[in-house]
Amino acid sequence: MKSKFLIFSSFIFFLITLHANAYVVKYKEDYYKLFHVHYAQVPDDCIENIYWLEKAVNADFANPLYAMAKIETEKQWEKYRFLFQMHINLKLIEQHLRLGRVYDKKAAYFYDAPWKDEYLRNLEKAKTCYEAGYYYWKEAQLWAEKANISQFNFLYITDLQNWEDERERIVTKELDYKKILDRELTRLNKVIDDLVAMDKKTY
């Protein structure tokens, strides 16, 4: 009887401990921490990251006490939120580019003719991924502009220097994802045209 009681007590203790260690993912910062880049990303990895980043975009911010940088003033808090939104949208572009490249084909060769239908299906997936990047780029630009207004002059979130660098590169047009997306889609559309033009005589 005593051994059964000890087993039951141990089980209850385990459940209580398990519950006590449970972590609710609720805020932007929580979802962002679930985003991670694998050494070699497969489509599922990219899709998972896009899911977490999209959840982060739509979630509320945690209390400034739990921000990803030291926040001491309301002005810092405001700029932090703008930078966060900008950064998430940049990461969403990166993940869509990574996912698109999984299905992309850099060039069409004459010997690709027997598999052209499969290649064309994959290229359409890549095209969808690249085109989605335009929306996120507009969003990133919008938030970068908000984080760059005059009231933030000489105010830097030094704990997030890489985000500040991203903002500066967007504002100065050193970083321009539209050019990158335009280039990728121009090349991809040519590959599609080359594949479509192939017939039984090509190979």
XYZ file of N, CA, C and O in Angstrom:
812
model
N 0.828 -1.200 0.000
C 0.000 0.000 0.000
C 0.869 1.260 0.000
O 0.595 2.224 -0.705
N 1.917 1.190 0.820
C 2.822 2.336 0.914
C 3.521 2.601 -0.416
O 3.684 3.744 -0.828
N 3.924 1.532 -1.112
C 4.601 1.700 -2.399
C 3.658 2.294 -3.444
O 4.063 3.109 -4.264
N 2.362 1.895 -3.403
C 1.384 2.454 -4.342
C 1.194 3.943 -4.084
O 1.072 4.746 -5.013
N 1.181 4.302 -2.796
C 1.028 5.718 -2.435
C 2.219 6.541 -2.943
O 2.054 7.645 -3.455
N 3.431 5.964 -2.807
C 4.627 6.665 -3.269
C 4.610 6.846 -4.791
O 4.986 7.904 -5.306
N 4.169 5.818 -5.507
C 4.081 5.899 -6.968
C 3.071 6.971 -7.373
O 3.328 7.797 -8.249
N 1.908 6.955 -6.688
C 0.862 7.936 -6.983
C 1.349 9.360 -6.685
O 1.146 10.283 -7.470
N 2.047 9.526 -5.559
C 2.563 10.843 -5.170
C 3.587 11.337 -6.183
O 3.608 12.514 -6.551
N 4.441 10.423 -6.623
C 5.465 10.783 -7.608
C 4.826 11.233 -8.924
O 5.269 12.182 -9.558
N 3.739 10.521 -9.303
C 3.030 10.855 -10.535
C 2.407 12.244 -10.439
O 2.501 13.057 -11.366
N 1.775 12.538 -9.311
C 1.151 13.858 -9.105
C 2.218 14.951 -9.129
O 2.049 16.010 -9.740
N 3.344 14.701 -8.466
C 4.451 15.667 -8.435
C 4.963 15.942 -9.848
O 5.245 17.084 -10.224
N 5.039 14.873 -10.646
C 5.499 15.012 -12.034
C 4.553 15.899 -12.835
O 4.977 16.777 -13.586
N 3.243 15.680 -12.650
C 2.261 16.487 -13.373
C 2.323 17.955 -12.972
O 2.240 18.855 -13.810
N 2.483 18.196 -11.661
C 2.566 19.569 -11.169
C 3.806 20.257 -11.729
O 3.762 21.390 -12.181
N 4.923 19.550 -11.719
C 6.178 20.093 -12.244
C 6.068 20.375 -13.738
O 6.518 21.408 -14.218
N 5.428 19.451 -14.444
C 5.253 19.609 -15.888
C 4.434 20.852 -16.179
O 4.765 21.648 -17.053
N 3.370 21.045 -15.407
C 2.504 22.199 -15.595
C 3.239 23.490 -15.232
O 3.118 24.504 -15.905
N 4.024 23.443 -14.180
C 4.745 24.627 -13.725
C 5.771 25.089 -14.746
O 6.070 26.278 -14.849
N 6.321 24.146 -15.517
C 7.333 24.491 -16.508
C 6.742 24.812 -17.883
O 7.481 25.099 -18.809
N 5.423 24.717 -18.012
C 4.783 25.005 -19.297
C 5.005 26.469 -19.660
O 5.012 27.350 -18.805
N 5.203 26.722 -20.963
C 5.498 28.074 -21.433
C 4.503 28.433 -22.526
O 4.429 27.760 -23.548
N 3.731 29.489 -22.305
C 2.723 29.891 -23.266
C 3.335 30.858 -24.276
O 3.910 31.879 -23.900
N 3.244 30.504 -25.539
C 3.740 31.375 -26.606
C 2.615 32.337 -26.951
O 1.560 31.931 -27.447
N 2.830 33.619 -26.669
C 1.745 34.590 -26.793
C 2.167 35.887 -27.484
O 1.400 36.467 -28.238
N 3.378 36.322 -27.213
C 3.798 37.639 -27.682
C 4.762 37.555 -28.868
O 5.296 36.497 -29.176
N 4.977 38.706 -29.519
C 5.879 38.768 -30.666
C 7.238 38.174 -30.331
O 7.798 37.404 -31.112
N 7.766 38.571 -29.198
C 9.087 38.102 -28.803
C 9.121 36.584 -28.665
O 10.126 35.946 -29.014
N 8.035 36.005 -28.170
C 7.960 34.541 -28.011
C 8.011 33.843 -29.366
O 8.754 32.875 -29.557
N 7.191 34.326 -30.296
C 7.145 33.708 -31.627
C 8.460 33.898 -32.368
O 8.926 32.998 -33.073
N 9.058 35.075 -32.210
C 10.320 35.342 -32.901
C 11.409 34.381 -32.433
O 12.251 33.949 -33.225
N 11.389 34.021 -31.166
C 12.406 33.098 -30.635
C 12.261 31.694 -31.217
O 13.204 30.906 -31.170
N 11.098 31.370 -31.773
C 10.889 30.063 -32.393
C 11.430 30.023 -33.827
O 11.601 28.948 -34.400
N 11.684 31.195 -34.383
C 12.295 31.280 -35.715
C 13.767 30.887 -35.614
O 14.480 31.334 -34.725
N 14.228 30.039 -36.513
C 15.623 29.602 -36.489
C 16.039 29.157 -37.894
O 15.231 28.637 -38.652
N 17.298 29.383 -38.223
C 17.816 29.034 -39.549
C 18.631 27.757 -39.442
O 19.585 27.682 -38.670
N 18.241 26.763 -40.217
C 18.964 25.488 -40.245
C 20.177 25.597 -41.160
O 20.212 26.422 -42.071
N 21.145 24.739 -40.916
C 22.353 24.724 -41.756
C 21.960 24.445 -43.211
O 22.410 25.118 -44.122
N 21.127 23.454 -43.413
C 20.624 23.137 -44.754
C 19.103 23.078 -44.660
O 18.547 22.133 -44.120
N 18.451 24.135 -45.146
C 17.002 24.213 -44.992
C 16.275 23.443 -46.088
O 16.581 23.588 -47.268
N 15.311 22.652 -45.667
C 14.409 21.975 -46.588
C 13.102 22.762 -46.581
O 12.898 23.610 -45.708
N 12.193 22.518 -47.539
C 10.957 23.300 -47.581
C 10.208 23.368 -46.258
O 9.712 24.439 -45.879
N 10.134 22.253 -45.533
C 9.398 22.259 -44.264
C 10.004 23.227 -43.262
O 9.284 23.846 -42.469
N 11.330 23.370 -43.263
C 11.997 24.303 -42.352
C 11.602 25.739 -42.678
O 11.309 26.533 -41.775
N 11.609 26.070 -43.959
C 11.234 27.420 -44.383
C 9.766 27.709 -44.059
O 9.438 28.795 -43.563
N 8.911 26.743 -44.334
C 7.478 26.919 -44.073
C 7.220 27.087 -42.584
O 6.406 27.924 -42.168
N 7.942 26.326 -41.774
C 7.809 26.471 -40.315
C 8.230 27.873 -39.874
O 7.537 28.523 -39.080
N 9.352 28.347 -40.391
C 9.824 29.684 -40.036
C 8.851 30.767 -40.488
O 8.601 31.730 -39.757
N 8.307 30.622 -41.676
C 7.322 31.590 -42.171
C 6.103 31.606 -41.255
O 5.565 32.674 -40.926
N 5.688 30.437 -40.811
C 4.535 30.343 -39.899
C 4.796 31.120 -38.610
O 3.965 31.934 -38.178
N 5.972 30.885 -37.978
C 6.281 31.566 -36.710
C 6.418 33.064 -36.912
O 5.961 33.860 -36.076
N 7.036 33.461 -38.020
C 7.214 34.892 -38.272
C 5.883 35.582 -38.547
O 5.660 36.717 -38.103
N 4.981 34.918 -39.260
C 3.643 35.478 -39.500
C 2.879 35.621 -38.179
O 2.162 36.607 -37.970
N 3.027 34.636 -37.314
C 2.391 34.719 -35.992
C 2.972 35.894 -35.213
O 2.256 36.599 -34.508
N 4.279 36.106 -35.340
C 4.939 37.217 -34.654
C 4.415 38.563 -35.162
O 4.200 39.488 -34.375
N 4.210 38.666 -36.476
C 3.706 39.914 -37.058
C 2.378 40.311 -36.420
O 2.147 41.476 -36.098
N 1.521 39.335 -36.212
C 0.153 39.619 -35.744
C -0.017 39.601 -34.230
O -1.074 39.993 -33.729
N 0.994 39.168 -33.511
C 0.888 39.086 -32.047
C 1.143 40.450 -31.396
O 1.672 41.374 -32.028
N 0.770 40.572 -30.138
C 1.051 41.776 -29.364
C 2.493 41.748 -28.861
O 3.095 40.677 -28.738
N 2.999 42.911 -28.538
C 4.319 42.980 -27.922
C 4.223 42.606 -26.452
O 3.209 42.871 -25.792
N 5.290 42.017 -25.943
C 5.375 41.743 -24.510
C 5.595 43.062 -23.781
O 5.907 44.091 -24.395
N 5.450 43.056 -22.483
C 5.754 44.223 -21.677
C 7.201 44.647 -21.957
O 8.068 43.785 -22.133
N 7.484 45.955 -22.006
C 8.861 46.414 -22.273
C 9.917 45.779 -21.370
O 11.076 45.645 -21.767
N 9.508 45.350 -20.194
C 10.437 44.680 -19.286
C 11.000 43.410 -19.914
O 12.115 42.993 -19.614
N 10.214 42.786 -20.814
C 10.614 41.526 -21.451
C 10.990 41.714 -22.920
O 11.013 40.759 -23.695
N 11.282 42.943 -23.302
C 11.690 43.225 -24.680
C 13.050 42.599 -24.970
O 13.769 42.194 -24.050
N 13.408 42.554 -26.240
C 14.682 41.953 -26.646
C 15.838 42.957 -26.558
O 16.936 42.688 -27.032
N 15.551 44.101 -25.963
C 16.565 45.124 -25.735
C 16.185 45.879 -24.461
O 15.042 45.820 -24.012
N 17.142 46.567 -23.894
C 16.873 47.353 -22.689
C 16.060 48.576 -23.073
O 16.488 49.396 -23.877
N 14.876 48.713 -22.491
C 13.973 49.822 -22.785
C 13.785 50.647 -21.519
O 13.368 50.124 -20.480
N 14.075 51.946 -21.618
C 13.970 52.813 -20.446
C 13.008 53.979 -20.636
O 12.531 54.559 -19.664
N 12.713 54.325 -21.895
C 11.818 55.456 -22.152
C 10.733 55.047 -23.152
O 10.883 54.070 -23.887
N 9.676 55.842 -23.196
C 8.577 55.576 -24.131
C 9.051 55.740 -25.583
O 8.598 55.022 -26.475
N 9.974 56.667 -25.791
C 10.485 56.886 -27.141
C 11.293 55.666 -27.617
O 11.182 55.237 -28.768
N 12.099 55.121 -26.715
C 12.840 53.903 -27.046
C 11.872 52.765 -27.355
O 12.084 51.997 -28.289
N 10.813 52.667 -26.577
C 9.808 51.618 -26.738
C 9.129 51.730 -28.102
O 8.898 50.735 -28.785
N 8.834 52.978 -28.497
C 8.183 53.196 -29.789
C 9.113 52.784 -30.936
O 8.708 52.074 -31.849
N 10.368 53.213 -30.871
C 11.306 52.875 -31.938
C 11.573 51.374 -31.965
O 11.676 50.783 -33.047
N 11.667 50.759 -30.807
C 11.867 49.308 -30.715
C 10.763 48.567 -31.463
O 11.030 47.626 -32.227
N 9.530 49.001 -31.284
C 8.398 48.327 -31.943
C 8.473 48.482 -33.459
O 8.199 47.536 -34.198
N 8.860 49.663 -33.927
C 8.991 49.886 -35.369
C 10.098 49.015 -35.953
O 9.935 48.410 -37.012
N 11.231 48.987 -35.270
C 12.358 48.176 -35.741
C 12.005 46.688 -35.764
O 12.401 45.956 -36.679
N 11.276 46.256 -34.756
C 10.884 44.844 -34.658
C 10.045 44.445 -35.867
O 10.309 43.420 -36.521
N 9.044 45.265 -36.185
C 8.173 44.970 -37.321
C 8.955 44.978 -38.638
O 8.736 44.127 -39.501
N 9.860 45.935 -38.771
C 10.698 45.994 -39.969
C 11.529 44.723 -40.100
O 11.575 44.102 -41.168
N 12.171 44.334 -39.008
C 13.060 43.176 -39.021
C 12.309 41.884 -39.357
O 12.789 41.066 -40.144
N 11.129 41.703 -38.784
C 10.335 40.502 -39.049
C 9.987 40.413 -40.533
O 10.072 39.347 -41.141
N 9.615 41.538 -41.126
C 9.270 41.527 -42.547
C 10.487 41.229 -43.424
O 10.365 40.551 -44.446
N 11.660 41.690 -43.014
C 12.877 41.344 -43.750
C 13.150 39.845 -43.664
O 13.547 39.214 -44.656
N 12.939 39.267 -42.490
C 13.151 37.829 -42.322
C 12.137 37.035 -43.143
O 12.457 35.961 -43.670
N 10.926 37.548 -43.267
C 9.919 36.871 -44.091
C 10.326 36.881 -45.569
O 10.110 35.901 -46.285
N 10.933 37.979 -46.022
C 11.443 38.014 -47.400
C 12.533 36.963 -47.569
O 12.530 36.186 -48.536
N 13.464 36.925 -46.625
C 14.568 35.960 -46.698
C 14.049 34.525 -46.764
O 14.538 33.713 -47.553
N 13.070 34.216 -45.942
C 12.546 32.852 -45.904
C 11.798 32.508 -47.189
O 11.873 31.380 -47.674
N 11.085 33.472 -47.767
C 10.404 33.218 -49.036
C 11.419 33.037 -50.169
O 11.206 32.225 -51.077
N 12.518 33.786 -50.120
C 13.572 33.594 -51.115
C 14.203 32.212 -50.963
O 14.457 31.523 -51.958
N 14.467 31.808 -49.727
C 15.048 30.480 -49.481
C 14.107 29.381 -49.975
O 14.527 28.418 -50.611
N 12.813 29.548 -49.669
C 11.834 28.543 -50.092
C 11.730 28.517 -51.617
O 11.675 27.444 -52.228
N 11.722 29.691 -52.237
C 11.643 29.755 -53.689
C 12.823 29.074 -54.359
O 12.667 28.381 -55.363
N 14.000 29.246 -53.774
C 15.205 28.659 -54.372
C 15.209 27.138 -54.304
O 15.915 26.489 -55.072
N 14.436 26.578 -53.387
C 14.315 25.117 -53.315
C 13.667 24.595 -54.598
O 14.029 23.532 -55.110
N 12.704 25.351 -55.134
C 11.951 24.922 -56.314
C 12.474 25.552 -57.607
O 12.046 25.185 -58.700
N 13.384 26.475 -57.490
C 13.876 27.229 -58.645
C 14.820 26.377 -59.507
O 15.390 25.398 -59.042
N 14.949 26.793 -60.736
C 15.897 26.170 -61.664
C 16.602 27.320 -62.355
O 15.972 28.138 -63.006
N 17.898 27.392 -62.178
C 18.643 28.574 -62.633
C 18.639 28.748 -64.146
O 18.720 29.865 -64.645
N 18.548 27.654 -64.877
C 18.563 27.739 -66.338
C 17.882 26.512 -66.931
O 17.767 25.479 -66.270
N 17.409 26.648 -68.159
C 16.784 25.521 -68.864
C 17.759 25.009 -69.922
O 18.267 25.789 -70.742
N 18.029 23.718 -69.889
C 18.935 23.097 -70.854
C 18.135 22.210 -71.795
O 17.063 21.716 -71.434
N 18.674 21.980 -72.993
C 17.935 21.226 -74.013
C 17.542 19.834 -73.519
O 16.512 19.299 -73.887
N 18.369 19.268 -72.640
C 18.094 17.906 -72.152
C 17.054 17.873 -71.029
O 16.736 16.820 -70.496
N 16.512 19.036 -70.650
C 15.462 19.099 -69.625
C 14.072 18.807 -70.193
O 13.110 18.663 -69.437
N 13.970 18.719 -71.506
C 12.670 18.575 -72.173
C 11.801 17.440 -71.620
O 10.596 17.636 -71.400
N 12.348 16.249 -71.357
C 11.479 15.164 -70.864
C 10.813 15.459 -69.519
O 9.785 14.873 -69.195
N 11.395 16.368 -68.744
C 10.862 16.662 -67.405
C 10.325 18.085 -67.302
O 10.167 18.620 -66.219
N 10.043 18.683 -68.433
C 9.691 20.100 -68.423
C 8.415 20.386 -67.622
O 8.329 21.415 -66.947
N 7.429 19.488 -67.650
C 6.198 19.732 -66.904
C 6.455 19.798 -65.400
O 5.900 20.651 -64.692
N 7.310 18.907 -64.918
C 7.656 18.912 -63.497
C 8.433 20.178 -63.138
O 8.174 20.807 -62.100
N 9.354 20.544 -64.002
C 10.124 21.771 -63.771
C 9.207 22.992 -63.751
O 9.366 23.891 -62.921
N 8.253 23.013 -64.674
C 7.334 24.157 -64.741
C 6.479 24.262 -63.483
O 6.231 25.367 -62.987
N 6.042 23.125 -62.946
C 5.257 23.151 -61.692
C 6.103 23.720 -60.556
O 5.622 24.534 -59.758
N 7.351 23.284 -60.484
C 8.231 23.780 -59.427
C 8.541 25.263 -59.598
O 8.599 26.011 -58.618
N 8.721 25.682 -60.837
C 9.012 27.096 -61.090
C 7.841 27.991 -60.729
O 8.030 29.125 -60.272
N 6.632 27.499 -60.899
C 5.457 28.275 -60.490
C 5.431 28.448 -58.963
O 5.046 29.500 -58.457
N 5.849 27.412 -58.235
C 5.950 27.523 -56.768
C 7.000 28.565 -56.388
O 6.779 29.392 -55.499
N 8.141 28.515 -57.068
C 9.207 29.483 -56.802
C 8.728 30.904 -57.099
O 8.989 31.838 -56.333
N 8.003 31.044 -58.201
C 7.486 32.361 -58.605
C 6.542 32.919 -57.543
O 6.612 34.108 -57.195
N 5.678 32.065 -57.008
C 4.750 32.495 -55.955
C 5.511 32.984 -54.729
O 5.143 33.996 -54.119
N 6.569 32.268 -54.376
C 7.386 32.656 -53.211
C 8.039 34.011 -53.433
O 8.013 34.875 -52.553
N 8.632 34.207 -54.615
C 9.319 35.468 -54.898
C 8.328 36.634 -54.938
O 8.609 37.722 -54.425
N 7.169 36.403 -55.538
C 6.171 37.476 -55.640
C 5.651 37.890 -54.271
O 5.343 39.062 -54.046
N 5.569 36.942 -53.351
C 5.126 37.262 -51.980
C 6.093 38.233 -51.315
O 5.698 39.033 -50.460
N 7.355 38.177 -51.723
C 8.370 39.052 -51.127
C 8.088 40.532 -51.310
O 8.487 41.344 -50.463
N 7.393 40.901 -52.401
C 7.094 42.320 -52.640
C 6.249 42.904 -51.510
O 6.462 44.044 -51.096
N 5.279 42.162 -51.040
C 4.419 42.656 -49.950
C 5.250 42.920 -48.697
O 5.123 43.986 -48.065
N 6.093 41.966 -48.341
C 6.897 42.114 -47.133
C 7.915 43.240 -47.274
O 8.244 43.913 -46.286
N 8.409 43.474 -48.491
C 9.355 44.551 -48.709
C 8.684 45.911 -48.487
O 9.268 46.810 -47.861
N 7.465 46.067 -48.979
C 6.730 47.316 -48.753
C 6.506 47.546 -47.261
O 6.634 48.664 -46.757
N 6.174 46.461 -46.553
C 5.972 46.564 -45.108
C 7.277 46.938 -44.403
O 7.290 47.796 -43.513
N 8.360 46.304 -44.785
C 9.665 46.592 -44.173
C 10.050 48.058 -44.401
O 10.548 48.724 -43.481
N 9.836 48.553 -45.609
C 10.138 49.952 -45.910
C 9.304 50.900 -45.055
O 9.810 51.907 -44.539
N 8.021 50.563 -44.914
C 7.117 51.396 -44.110
C 7.601 51.514 -42.670
O 7.701 52.614 -42.116
N 7.949 50.368 -42.060
C 8.391 50.380 -40.670
C 9.770 51.021 -40.531
O 10.052 51.676 -39.511
N 10.622 50.861 -41.534
C 11.943 51.511 -41.502
C 11.787 53.030 -41.522
O 12.497 53.744 -40.804
N 10.853 53.512 -42.329
C 10.594 54.953 -42.385
C 10.077 55.468 -41.046
O 10.481 56.544 -40.580
N 9.189 54.695 -40.420
C 8.656 55.106 -39.121
C 9.755 55.144 -38.058
O 9.735 55.987 -37.157
N 10.712 54.212 -38.169
C 11.812 54.158 -37.199
C 12.891 55.187 -37.513
O 13.852 55.311 -36.750
N 12.715 55.934 -38.600
C 13.748 56.872 -39.045
C 13.297 58.328 -38.960
O 14.011 59.209 -39.434
N 12.135 58.579 -38.360
C 11.638 59.960 -38.293
C 12.530 60.812 -37.385
O 13.287 60.286 -36.567
N 12.399 62.124 -37.532
C 13.310 63.059 -36.870
C 13.347 62.921 -35.355
O 14.380 63.156 -34.730
N 12.232 62.532 -34.736
C 12.224 62.433 -33.271
C 13.149 61.323 -32.757
O 13.460 61.277 -31.574
N 13.571 60.440 -33.672
C 14.485 59.366 -33.281
C 15.942 59.671 -33.624
O 16.808 58.801 -33.483
N 16.203 60.892 -34.099
C 17.589 61.265 -34.383
C 18.441 61.127 -33.119
O 18.061 61.599 -32.048
N 19.565 60.482 -33.265
C 20.512 60.257 -32.168
C 19.969 59.326 -31.083
O 20.515 59.263 -29.986
N 18.886 58.624 -31.397
C 18.368 57.626 -30.461
C 18.558 56.257 -31.115
O 17.964 55.969 -32.152
N 19.397 55.448 -30.516
C 19.712 54.138 -31.088
C 19.452 53.038 -30.063
O 19.784 53.189 -28.891
N 18.846 51.955 -30.538
C 18.652 50.777 -29.685
C 19.935 49.956 -29.820
O 20.049 49.086 -30.700
N 20.893 50.255 -28.999
C 22.231 49.663 -29.164
C 22.253 48.152 -28.952
O 23.130 47.468 -29.482
N 21.295 47.624 -28.195
C 21.235 46.167 -28.008
C 20.830 45.454 -29.297
O 21.002 44.238 -29.410
N 20.272 46.214 -30.231
C 19.816 45.637 -31.503
C 20.476 46.384 -32.660
O 19.811 46.868 -33.570
N 21.786 46.453 -32.602
C 22.533 47.227 -33.594
C 22.300 46.705 -35.009
O 22.247 47.482 -35.966
N 22.156 45.388 -35.155
C 21.925 44.845 -36.506
C 20.591 45.315 -37.083
O 20.466 45.533 -38.285
N 19.579 45.499 -36.217
C 18.305 46.030 -36.695
C 18.451 47.495 -37.088
O 17.865 47.942 -38.074
N 19.226 48.238 -36.322
C 19.492 49.640 -36.658
C 20.239 49.715 -37.998
O 19.969 50.587 -38.821
N 21.158 48.795 -38.206
C 21.898 48.751 -39.478
C 20.956 48.459 -40.640
O 21.086 49.054 -41.722
N 20.020 47.552 -40.432
C 19.041 47.231 -41.477
C 18.216 48.470 -41.819
O 17.976 48.750 -43.004
N 17.771 49.181 -40.793
C 16.990 50.403 -41.013
C 17.776 51.395 -41.857
O 17.264 51.944 -42.847
N 19.036 51.610 -41.483
C 19.886 52.570 -42.198
C 20.092 52.135 -43.648
O 20.049 52.968 -44.570
N 20.300 50.854 -43.871
C 20.541 50.353 -45.226
C 19.286 50.472 -46.095
O 19.386 50.682 -47.314
N 18.107 50.332 -45.490
C 16.859 50.498 -46.244
C 16.669 51.965 -46.601
O 16.357 52.301 -47.758
N 16.878 52.845 -45.645
C 16.672 54.283 -45.857
C 17.631 54.826 -46.908
O 17.250 55.641 -47.752
N 18.872 54.369 -46.894
C 19.871 54.846 -47.865
C 19.807 54.082 -49.194
O 20.595 54.348 -50.094
N 18.895 53.109 -49.261
C 18.697 52.271 -50.455
C 19.886 51.351 -50.752
O 20.013 50.818 -51.856
N 20.745 51.184 -49.769
C 21.824 50.209 -49.922
C 21.239 48.794 -49.933
O 21.742 47.902 -50.614
N 20.150 48.619 -49.167
C 19.412 47.350 -49.175
C 18.119 47.574 -49.943
O 17.298 48.416 -49.553
N 17.950 46.864 -51.039
C 16.755 47.024 -51.870
C 16.298 45.648 -52.350
O 16.779 45.135 -53.366
N 15.377 45.060 -51.617
C 14.891 43.733 -51.973
C 14.060 43.746 -53.247
O 13.921 42.719 -53.899
N 13.504 44.914 -53.610
C 12.736 44.962 -54.859
C 13.639 44.632 -56.049
O 13.248 43.889 -56.955
N 14.849 45.184 -56.046
C 15.791 44.891 -57.128
C 16.134 43.403 -57.164
O 16.223 42.797 -58.232
N 16.331 42.833 -55.989
C 16.668 41.406 -55.908
C 15.514 40.557 -56.428
O 15.710 39.638 -57.225
N 14.290 40.889 -55.994
C 13.107 40.134 -56.423
C 12.865 40.309 -57.918
O 12.525 39.345 -58.614
N 13.034 41.540 -58.413
C 12.880 41.794 -59.858
C 13.854 40.931 -60.656
O 13.479 40.328 -61.664
N 15.104 40.897 -60.196
C 16.138 40.129 -60.896
C 15.809 38.637 -60.908
O 15.907 37.975 -61.950
N 15.397 38.121 -59.747
C 15.077 36.695 -59.659
C 13.884 36.337 -60.542
O 13.895 35.307 -61.220
N 12.865 37.185 -60.544
C 11.662 36.891 -61.330
C 11.916 37.043 -62.832
O 11.368 36.281 -63.630
N 12.738 38.001 -63.223
C 13.085 38.160 -64.645
C 13.790 36.904 -65.153
O 13.474 36.374 -66.223
N 14.759 36.434 -64.380
C 15.487 35.218 -64.754
C 14.557 34.011 -64.772
O 14.565 33.213 -65.707
N 13.734 33.887 -63.727
C 12.830 32.740 -63.612
C 11.830 32.707 -64.777
O 11.565 31.638 -65.345
N 11.290 33.868 -65.143
C 10.326 33.917 -66.246
C 10.971 33.513 -67.575
O 10.319 32.899 -68.418
N 12.249 33.847 -67.732
C 12.957 33.417 -68.952
C 13.109 31.896 -68.971
O 12.945 31.256 -70.018
N 13.407 31.300 -67.809
C 13.532 29.844 -67.722
C 12.195 29.190 -68.060
O 12.147 28.198 -68.800
N 11.116 29.772 -67.546
C 9.773 29.251 -67.846
C 9.512 29.319 -69.351
O 9.050 28.346 -69.966
N 9.808 30.472 -69.972
C 9.591 30.634 -71.415
C 10.411 29.624 -72.216
O 9.922 29.042 -73.197
N 11.659 29.407 -71.785
C 12.528 28.459 -72.491
C 11.982 27.030 -72.393
O 12.021 26.271 -73.373
N 11.464 26.677 -71.225
C 10.905 25.329 -71.040
C 9.621 25.149 -71.839
O 9.407 24.102 -72.463
N 8.773 26.172 -71.809
C 7.510 26.092 -72.552
C 7.770 25.914 -74.041
O 7.021 25.219 -74.747
N 8.826 26.536 -74.546
C 9.137 26.475 -75.978
C 9.674 25.113 -76.412
O 9.739 24.807 -77.599
N 10.046 24.285 -75.456
C 10.592 22.970 -75.805
C 9.503 22.028 -76.304
O 8.370 22.082 -75.847
N 9.869 21.162 -77.230
C 8.934 20.139 -77.721
C 9.707 18.838 -77.926
O 10.876 18.722 -77.524
N 9.086 17.867 -78.546
C 9.702 16.554 -78.727
C 10.969 16.605 -79.586
O 11.842 15.748 -79.493
N 11.047 17.636 -80.427
C 12.213 17.749 -81.303
C 13.419 18.363 -80.575
O 14.532 18.336 -81.083
N 13.145 18.945 -79.397
C 14.229 19.619 -78.672
C 15.278 18.623 -78.168
O 16.459 18.917 -78.136
N 14.822 17.442 -77.815
C 15.731 16.450 -77.198
C 15.772 15.196 -78.039
O 14.742 14.645 -78.370
